[in-house]
């Protein structure tokens, strides 16, 4: 009991530091964004896109290191370029989405490994590239995340009906004159920016969990689309908050801790989904 009290006291002291407060705020912002866009992403079968983008962004990060640029300034432009390239390939080739993503993701990862091999000092910071460091977030990162969250909310709120049609019944959206290509490109670019922002905190390997797991958890808990999107964002935010607290209490890596908490939400949602028919 005394040991637990000591750990809790230590964690409370940690949260008095500015870097921990920034980490908490950043986690909540990124978790909310990931959950909100993830609710549309998984229904559009674009979940592999966030994973492919995360891995492909390693090329942007490695090019930034090779050229002596701040990797943080390279991520967002690279993420947008990746989204536009994938969109172009999908339109020009008419191939399956997962096949195109696999080609782009594998080739960019290969280039990234070659580029990293040319950088003598990259090994010391490779863990930060792969797993991120949410404790390293700065005020500027929080400002960017806040602005991007406002853009996400504004975009979804102003085009909610259109996004729902494109997600649930694309032929109906086409029949009603919706510019599918324009809305799809806008959504993919926005998703790529969210993933790009989250990579610094969560890392290349784990960033897709922020998009996929909260949305899948919310989908198991409700059938109402609006409630589903809101619940996904809430789960994303709470999981990030709890994950950071967990990492502080037990001195664990923050990114993996958040993903473990997200997994806990998902397993709980499975149990909720199994109990719901009995209750009704």
mmCIF file of C-alpha atoms in Angstrom:
data_model
loop_
_atom_site.group_PDB
_atom_site.id
_atom_site.type_symbol
_atom_site.label_atom_id
_atom_site.label_comp_id
_atom_site.label_asym_id
_atom_site.label_seq_id
_atom_site.Cartn_x
_atom_site.Cartn_y
_atom_site.Cartn_z
ATOM 1 C CA UNK A 1 0.000 0.000 0.000
ATOM 2 C CA UNK A 2 2.842 2.383 0.900
ATOM 3 C CA UNK A 3 4.557 1.576 -2.391
ATOM 4 C CA UNK A 4 1.397 2.424 -4.331
ATOM 5 C CA UNK A 5 1.007 5.692 -2.426
ATOM 6 C CA UNK A 6 4.618 6.537 -3.196
ATOM 7 C CA UNK A 7 4.115 5.876 -6.910
ATOM 8 C CA UNK A 8 0.941 7.969 -6.989
ATOM 9 C CA UNK A 9 2.717 10.802 -5.175
ATOM 10 C CA UNK A 10 5.596 10.612 -7.648
ATOM 11 C CA UNK A 11 3.165 10.702 -10.577
ATOM 12 C CA UNK A 12 1.385 13.749 -9.141
ATOM 13 C CA UNK A 13 4.736 15.506 -8.841
ATOM 14 C CA UNK A 14 5.539 14.614 -12.451
ATOM 15 C CA UNK A 15 2.303 16.165 -13.706
ATOM 16 C CA UNK A 16 3.339 19.459 -12.175
ATOM 17 C CA UNK A 17 6.067 19.757 -14.796
ATOM 18 C CA UNK A 18 5.288 21.659 -17.995
ATOM 19 C CA UNK A 19 6.435 18.819 -20.285
ATOM 20 C CA UNK A 20 3.962 16.401 -18.672
ATOM 21 C CA UNK A 21 1.143 18.923 -18.977
ATOM 22 C CA UNK A 22 1.994 19.382 -22.657
ATOM 23 C CA UNK A 23 2.014 15.608 -23.083
ATOM 24 C CA UNK A 24 -1.456 15.304 -21.526
ATOM 25 C CA UNK A 25 -2.866 18.091 -23.687
ATOM 26 C CA UNK A 26 -1.217 16.696 -26.817
ATOM 27 C CA UNK A 27 -2.497 13.205 -26.109
ATOM 28 C CA UNK A 28 -6.066 14.432 -25.652
ATOM 29 C CA UNK A 29 -5.941 16.530 -28.848
ATOM 30 C CA UNK A 30 -4.421 13.761 -30.969
ATOM 31 C CA UNK A 31 -6.620 11.071 -29.476
ATOM 32 C CA UNK A 32 -9.717 13.135 -30.259
ATOM 33 C CA UNK A 33 -8.617 13.790 -33.836
ATOM 34 C CA UNK A 34 -7.671 10.178 -34.432
ATOM 35 C CA UNK A 35 -10.944 8.864 -33.048
ATOM 36 C CA UNK A 36 -13.068 11.361 -34.989
ATOM 37 C CA UNK A 37 -11.503 10.699 -38.397
ATOM 38 C CA UNK A 38 -11.050 7.031 -37.587
ATOM 39 C CA UNK A 39 -14.824 6.614 -37.335
ATOM 40 C CA UNK A 40 -15.056 7.359 -41.068
ATOM 41 C CA UNK A 41 -11.768 5.712 -41.978
ATOM 42 C CA UNK A 42 -12.596 2.169 -40.909
ATOM 43 C CA UNK A 43 -16.021 2.202 -42.568
ATOM 44 C CA UNK A 44 -14.401 3.366 -45.808
ATOM 45 C CA UNK A 45 -11.887 0.525 -45.462
ATOM 46 C CA UNK A 46 -8.981 2.956 -45.305
ATOM 47 C CA UNK A 47 -7.558 1.656 -42.044
ATOM 48 C CA UNK A 48 -4.471 0.378 -43.878
ATOM 49 C CA UNK A 49 -3.948 3.916 -45.189
ATOM 50 C CA UNK A 50 -2.972 5.273 -41.760
ATOM 51 C CA UNK A 51 -0.598 2.356 -41.204
ATOM 52 C CA UNK A 52 0.938 2.769 -44.662
ATOM 53 C CA UNK A 53 1.255 6.518 -44.129
ATOM 54 C CA UNK A 54 2.953 6.010 -40.784
ATOM 55 C CA UNK A 55 5.550 3.661 -42.230
ATOM 56 C CA UNK A 56 6.002 5.741 -45.379
ATOM 57 C CA UNK A 57 6.585 8.898 -43.348
ATOM 58 C CA UNK A 58 9.799 7.297 -42.149
ATOM 59 C CA UNK A 59 11.124 8.231 -45.599
ATOM 60 C CA UNK A 60 10.234 11.880 -45.020
ATOM 61 C CA UNK A 61 11.862 11.806 -41.591
ATOM 62 C CA UNK A 62 15.027 10.171 -42.912
ATOM 63 C CA UNK A 63 15.268 12.659 -45.815
ATOM 64 C CA UNK A 64 14.939 15.483 -43.315
ATOM 65 C CA UNK A 65 17.780 14.050 -41.235
ATOM 66 C CA UNK A 66 19.925 13.471 -44.325
ATOM 67 C CA UNK A 67 19.443 17.066 -45.523
ATOM 68 C CA UNK A 68 19.977 18.515 -42.065
ATOM 69 C CA UNK A 69 16.379 19.699 -41.726
ATOM 70 C CA UNK A 70 14.163 19.535 -38.664
ATOM 71 C CA UNK A 71 12.136 16.309 -39.140
ATOM 72 C CA UNK A 72 9.108 17.989 -37.586
ATOM 73 C CA UNK A 73 8.950 20.405 -40.514
ATOM 74 C CA UNK A 74 9.186 17.576 -43.051
ATOM 75 C CA UNK A 75 6.428 15.296 -41.746
ATOM 76 C CA UNK A 76 3.332 17.315 -42.683
ATOM 77 C CA UNK A 77 4.353 18.210 -46.285
ATOM 78 C CA UNK A 78 5.435 14.618 -46.833
ATOM 79 C CA UNK A 79 2.145 13.285 -45.440
ATOM 80 C CA UNK A 80 0.127 15.478 -47.814
ATOM 81 C CA UNK A 81 2.293 14.471 -50.788
ATOM 82 C CA UNK A 82 1.834 10.817 -49.843
ATOM 83 C CA UNK A 83 -1.952 11.230 -49.740
ATOM 84 C CA UNK A 84 -2.025 12.939 -53.144
ATOM 85 C CA UNK A 85 0.281 10.321 -54.693
ATOM 86 C CA UNK A 86 -1.897 7.476 -53.414
ATOM 87 C CA UNK A 87 -5.021 9.226 -54.699
ATOM 88 C CA UNK A 88 -3.423 9.689 -58.123
ATOM 89 C CA UNK A 89 -2.357 6.060 -58.305
ATOM 90 C CA UNK A 90 -5.852 4.900 -57.356
ATOM 91 C CA UNK A 91 -7.428 7.044 -60.074
ATOM 92 C CA UNK A 92 -4.913 6.173 -62.790
ATOM 93 C CA UNK A 93 -4.546 2.430 -62.204
ATOM 94 C CA UNK A 94 -8.017 1.385 -60.967
ATOM 95 C CA UNK A 95 -6.286 -1.146 -58.726
ATOM 96 C CA UNK A 96 -7.472 -2.185 -55.273
ATOM 97 C CA UNK A 97 -6.755 0.343 -52.533
ATOM 98 C CA UNK A 98 -4.840 -2.070 -50.320
ATOM 99 C CA UNK A 99 -2.653 -3.182 -53.253
ATOM 100 C CA UNK A 100 -1.699 0.406 -54.159
ATOM 101 C CA UNK A 101 -1.032 1.255 -50.511
ATOM 102 C CA UNK A 102 1.160 -1.821 -50.179
ATOM 103 C CA UNK A 103 3.237 -0.794 -53.196
ATOM 104 C CA UNK A 104 3.704 2.799 -52.027
ATOM 105 C CA UNK A 105 4.305 1.789 -48.412
ATOM 106 C CA UNK A 106 6.840 -0.953 -49.239
ATOM 107 C CA UNK A 107 8.799 1.114 -51.752
ATOM 108 C CA UNK A 108 8.948 4.211 -49.542
ATOM 109 C CA UNK A 109 10.016 2.074 -46.571
ATOM 110 C CA UNK A 110 12.792 0.574 -48.705
ATOM 111 C CA UNK A 111 13.994 4.060 -49.681
ATOM 112 C CA UNK A 112 13.802 5.110 -46.018
ATOM 113 C CA UNK A 113 16.020 2.229 -44.890
ATOM 114 C CA UNK A 114 18.574 3.065 -47.592
ATOM 115 C CA UNK A 115 18.507 6.740 -46.606
ATOM 116 C CA UNK A 116 18.924 5.929 -42.919
ATOM 117 C CA UNK A 117 21.899 3.728 -43.757
ATOM 118 C CA UNK A 118 23.606 6.827 -45.169
ATOM 119 C CA UNK A 119 23.210 8.727 -41.905
ATOM 120 C CA UNK A 120 25.980 7.821 -39.482
ATOM 121 C CA UNK A 121 24.315 9.137 -36.334
ATOM 122 C CA UNK A 122 20.702 8.072 -36.920
ATOM 123 C CA UNK A 123 20.910 4.976 -34.703
ATOM 124 C CA UNK A 124 20.843 6.997 -31.508
ATOM 125 C CA UNK A 125 17.445 8.444 -32.286
ATOM 126 C CA UNK A 126 15.810 5.588 -34.154
ATOM 127 C CA UNK A 127 13.524 4.759 -31.213
ATOM 128 C CA UNK A 128 12.104 8.281 -31.298
ATOM 129 C CA UNK A 129 11.310 7.818 -34.984
ATOM 130 C CA UNK A 130 9.717 4.407 -34.524
ATOM 131 C CA UNK A 131 7.896 4.871 -31.197
ATOM 132 C CA UNK A 132 7.661 8.649 -30.851
ATOM 133 C CA UNK A 133 8.111 10.716 -27.700
ATOM 134 C CA UNK A 134 4.982 12.454 -26.456
ATOM 135 C CA UNK A 135 6.999 13.995 -23.622
ATOM 136 C CA UNK A 136 8.975 15.975 -26.217
ATOM 137 C CA UNK A 137 5.943 17.922 -27.458
ATOM 138 C CA UNK A 138 6.404 21.676 -27.480
ATOM 139 C CA UNK A 139 3.901 24.519 -27.288
ATOM 140 C CA UNK A 140 4.081 24.919 -31.066
ATOM 141 C CA UNK A 141 3.022 21.274 -31.498
ATOM 142 C CA UNK A 142 -0.008 21.895 -29.275
ATOM 143 C CA UNK A 143 -0.975 24.968 -31.294
ATOM 144 C CA UNK A 144 -0.782 22.998 -34.553
ATOM 145 C CA UNK A 145 -2.788 20.131 -33.031
ATOM 146 C CA UNK A 146 -5.452 22.512 -31.716
ATOM 147 C CA UNK A 147 -5.828 24.241 -35.080
ATOM 148 C CA UNK A 148 -5.973 20.902 -36.886
ATOM 149 C CA UNK A 149 -8.619 19.592 -34.464
ATOM 150 C CA UNK A 150 -10.728 22.698 -35.136
ATOM 151 C CA UNK A 151 -10.342 22.115 -38.879
ATOM 152 C CA UNK A 152 -11.381 18.462 -38.453
ATOM 153 C CA UNK A 153 -14.467 19.398 -36.430
ATOM 154 C CA UNK A 154 -15.383 22.157 -38.875
ATOM 155 C CA UNK A 155 -14.929 19.903 -41.896
ATOM 156 C CA UNK A 156 -16.964 17.032 -40.444
ATOM 157 C CA UNK A 157 -19.707 19.293 -39.049
ATOM 158 C CA UNK A 158 -20.149 21.253 -42.293
ATOM 159 C CA UNK A 159 -20.151 18.173 -44.533
ATOM 160 C CA UNK A 160 -21.620 15.565 -42.170
ATOM 161 C CA UNK A 161 -24.452 14.404 -44.428
ATOM 162 C CA UNK A 162 -22.152 14.203 -47.422
ATOM 163 C CA UNK A 163 -19.510 12.292 -45.455
ATOM 164 C CA UNK A 164 -22.164 9.889 -44.171
ATOM 165 C CA UNK A 165 -23.409 9.231 -47.720
ATOM 166 C CA UNK A 166 -19.893 8.717 -49.036
ATOM 167 C CA UNK A 167 -19.162 6.370 -46.147
ATOM 168 C CA UNK A 168 -22.383 4.349 -46.097
ATOM 169 C CA UNK A 169 -23.728 4.594 -49.651
ATOM 170 C CA UNK A 170 -21.379 6.087 -52.241
ATOM 171 C CA UNK A 171 -23.666 5.371 -55.253
ATOM 172 C CA UNK A 172 -26.377 7.489 -53.604
ATOM 173 C CA UNK A 173 -23.881 10.322 -53.120
ATOM 174 C CA UNK A 174 -22.946 10.141 -56.813
ATOM 175 C CA UNK A 175 -26.619 10.119 -57.815
ATOM 176 C CA UNK A 176 -27.177 13.291 -55.796
ATOM 177 C CA UNK A 177 -24.349 15.066 -57.590
ATOM 178 C CA UNK A 178 -21.767 14.936 -54.828
ATOM 179 C CA UNK A 179 -18.212 15.467 -56.066
ATOM 180 C CA UNK A 180 -16.863 12.201 -54.730
ATOM 181 C CA UNK A 181 -13.307 12.815 -55.896
ATOM 182 C CA UNK A 182 -13.094 16.250 -54.261
ATOM 183 C CA UNK A 183 -14.503 15.082 -50.922
ATOM 184 C CA UNK A 184 -12.393 11.939 -50.944
ATOM 185 C CA UNK A 185 -9.210 13.916 -51.623
ATOM 186 C CA UNK A 186 -10.052 16.467 -48.906
ATOM 187 C CA UNK A 187 -10.708 13.704 -46.367
ATOM 188 C CA UNK A 188 -7.536 11.782 -47.234
ATOM 189 C CA UNK A 189 -5.403 14.935 -47.026
ATOM 190 C CA UNK A 190 -6.944 15.793 -43.650
ATOM 191 C CA UNK A 191 -6.350 12.250 -42.414
ATOM 192 C CA UNK A 192 -2.742 12.407 -43.587
ATOM 193 C CA UNK A 193 -2.213 15.655 -41.640
ATOM 194 C CA UNK A 194 -3.647 14.095 -38.473
ATOM 195 C CA UNK A 195 -1.395 11.065 -38.838
ATOM 196 C CA UNK A 196 1.571 13.317 -39.585
ATOM 197 C CA UNK A 197 0.986 15.383 -36.438
ATOM 198 C CA UNK A 198 0.566 12.264 -34.276
ATOM 199 C CA UNK A 199 3.742 10.596 -35.529
ATOM 200 C CA UNK A 200 6.017 12.831 -33.444
ATOM 201 C CA UNK A 201 4.202 11.755 -30.279
ATOM 202 C CA UNK A 202 3.306 8.146 -31.092
ATOM 203 C CA UNK A 203 5.895 7.103 -33.645
ATOM 204 C CA UNK A 204 5.854 5.439 -37.037
ATOM 205 C CA UNK A 205 4.968 1.946 -35.824
ATOM 206 C CA UNK A 206 2.039 2.754 -33.523
ATOM 207 C CA UNK A 207 0.332 5.757 -35.119
ATOM 208 C CA UNK A 208 -2.322 3.713 -36.953
ATOM 209 C CA UNK A 209 -3.649 2.488 -33.583
ATOM 210 C CA UNK A 210 -4.827 6.057 -32.845
ATOM 211 C CA UNK A 211 -6.998 5.912 -35.963
ATOM 212 C CA UNK A 212 -8.238 2.326 -35.915
ATOM 213 C CA UNK A 213 -8.701 1.053 -32.340
ATOM 214 C CA UNK A 214 -10.953 3.783 -30.838
ATOM 215 C CA UNK A 215 -13.172 3.710 -33.931
ATOM 216 C CA UNK A 216 -13.508 -0.081 -33.824
ATOM 217 C CA UNK A 217 -14.343 0.089 -30.110
ATOM 218 C CA UNK A 218 -17.033 2.712 -30.690
ATOM 219 C CA UNK A 219 -18.482 0.750 -33.604
ATOM 220 C CA UNK A 220 -19.075 -2.227 -31.327
ATOM 221 C CA UNK A 221 -20.919 -0.059 -28.799
ATOM 222 C CA UNK A 222 -23.465 1.808 -30.946
ATOM 223 C CA UNK A 223 -25.218 1.627 -34.308
ATOM 224 C CA UNK A 224 -26.125 5.324 -34.497
ATOM 225 C CA UNK A 225 -23.648 7.019 -36.836
ATOM 226 C CA UNK A 226 -23.432 10.402 -35.102
ATOM 227 C CA UNK A 227 -23.111 8.793 -31.663
ATOM 228 C CA UNK A 228 -20.510 6.439 -33.103
ATOM 229 C CA UNK A 229 -18.330 9.298 -34.406
ATOM 230 C CA UNK A 230 -18.551 11.240 -31.136
ATOM 231 C CA UNK A 231 -17.927 8.130 -29.011
ATOM 232 C CA UNK A 232 -14.886 7.254 -31.116
ATOM 233 C CA UNK A 233 -13.393 10.706 -30.481
ATOM 234 C CA UNK A 234 -14.145 10.457 -26.748
ATOM 235 C CA UNK A 235 -12.550 7.009 -26.475
ATOM 236 C CA UNK A 236 -9.492 8.271 -28.330
ATOM 237 C CA UNK A 237 -9.093 11.191 -25.914
ATOM 238 C CA UNK A 238 -9.697 9.167 -22.730
ATOM 239 C CA UNK A 239 -7.377 6.361 -23.841
ATOM 240 C CA UNK A 240 -4.591 8.864 -24.497
ATOM 241 C CA UNK A 241 -5.093 10.493 -21.097
ATOM 242 C CA UNK A 242 -5.170 7.158 -19.261
ATOM 243 C CA UNK A 243 -2.170 5.858 -21.207
ATOM 244 C CA UNK A 244 -0.027 8.833 -20.242
ATOM 245 C CA UNK A 245 -1.052 8.476 -16.590
ATOM 246 C CA UNK A 246 -0.250 4.754 -16.741
ATOM 247 C CA UNK A 247 3.178 5.460 -18.228
ATOM 248 C CA UNK A 248 3.904 7.988 -15.472
ATOM 249 C CA UNK A 249 2.793 5.645 -12.673
ATOM 250 C CA UNK A 250 4.828 2.647 -13.826
ATOM 251 C CA UNK A 251 7.626 4.390 -15.756
ATOM 252 C CA UNK A 252 6.566 2.881 -19.096
ATOM 253 C CA UNK A 253 6.915 4.212 -22.670
ATOM 254 C CA UNK A 254 3.991 6.576 -23.271
ATOM 255 C CA UNK A 255 3.057 5.576 -26.843
ATOM 256 C CA UNK A 256 2.797 1.827 -26.201
ATOM 257 C CA UNK A 257 0.980 2.536 -22.910
ATOM 258 C CA UNK A 258 -1.695 4.492 -24.779
ATOM 259 C CA UNK A 259 -2.138 1.677 -27.295
ATOM 260 C CA UNK A 260 -2.486 -0.865 -24.457
ATOM 261 C CA UNK A 261 -5.251 1.264 -22.920
ATOM 262 C CA UNK A 262 -6.919 1.481 -26.336
ATOM 263 C CA UNK A 263 -6.780 -2.304 -26.521
ATOM 264 C CA UNK A 264 -8.454 -2.445 -23.107
ATOM 265 C CA UNK A 265 -11.288 -0.278 -24.437
ATOM 266 C CA UNK A 266 -11.611 -2.544 -27.470
ATOM 267 C CA UNK A 267 -11.811 -5.732 -25.389
ATOM 268 C CA UNK A 268 -14.373 -4.071 -23.112
ATOM 269 C CA UNK A 269 -16.390 -3.064 -26.175
ATOM 270 C CA UNK A 270 -16.414 -6.677 -27.351
ATOM 271 C CA UNK A 271 -17.831 -7.708 -23.990
ATOM 272 C CA UNK A 272 -20.399 -4.907 -24.161
ATOM 273 C CA UNK A 273 -21.442 -5.983 -27.663
ATOM 274 C CA UNK A 274 -21.893 -9.590 -26.534
ATOM 275 C CA UNK A 275 -23.990 -8.583 -23.525
ATOM 276 C CA UNK A 276 -26.185 -6.069 -25.356
ATOM 277 C CA UNK A 277 -28.492 -8.558 -27.129
ATOM 278 C CA UNK A 278 -29.097 -10.373 -23.832
ATOM 279 C CA UNK A 279 -30.009 -7.133 -22.110
ATOM 280 C CA UNK A 280 -32.493 -6.248 -24.840
#
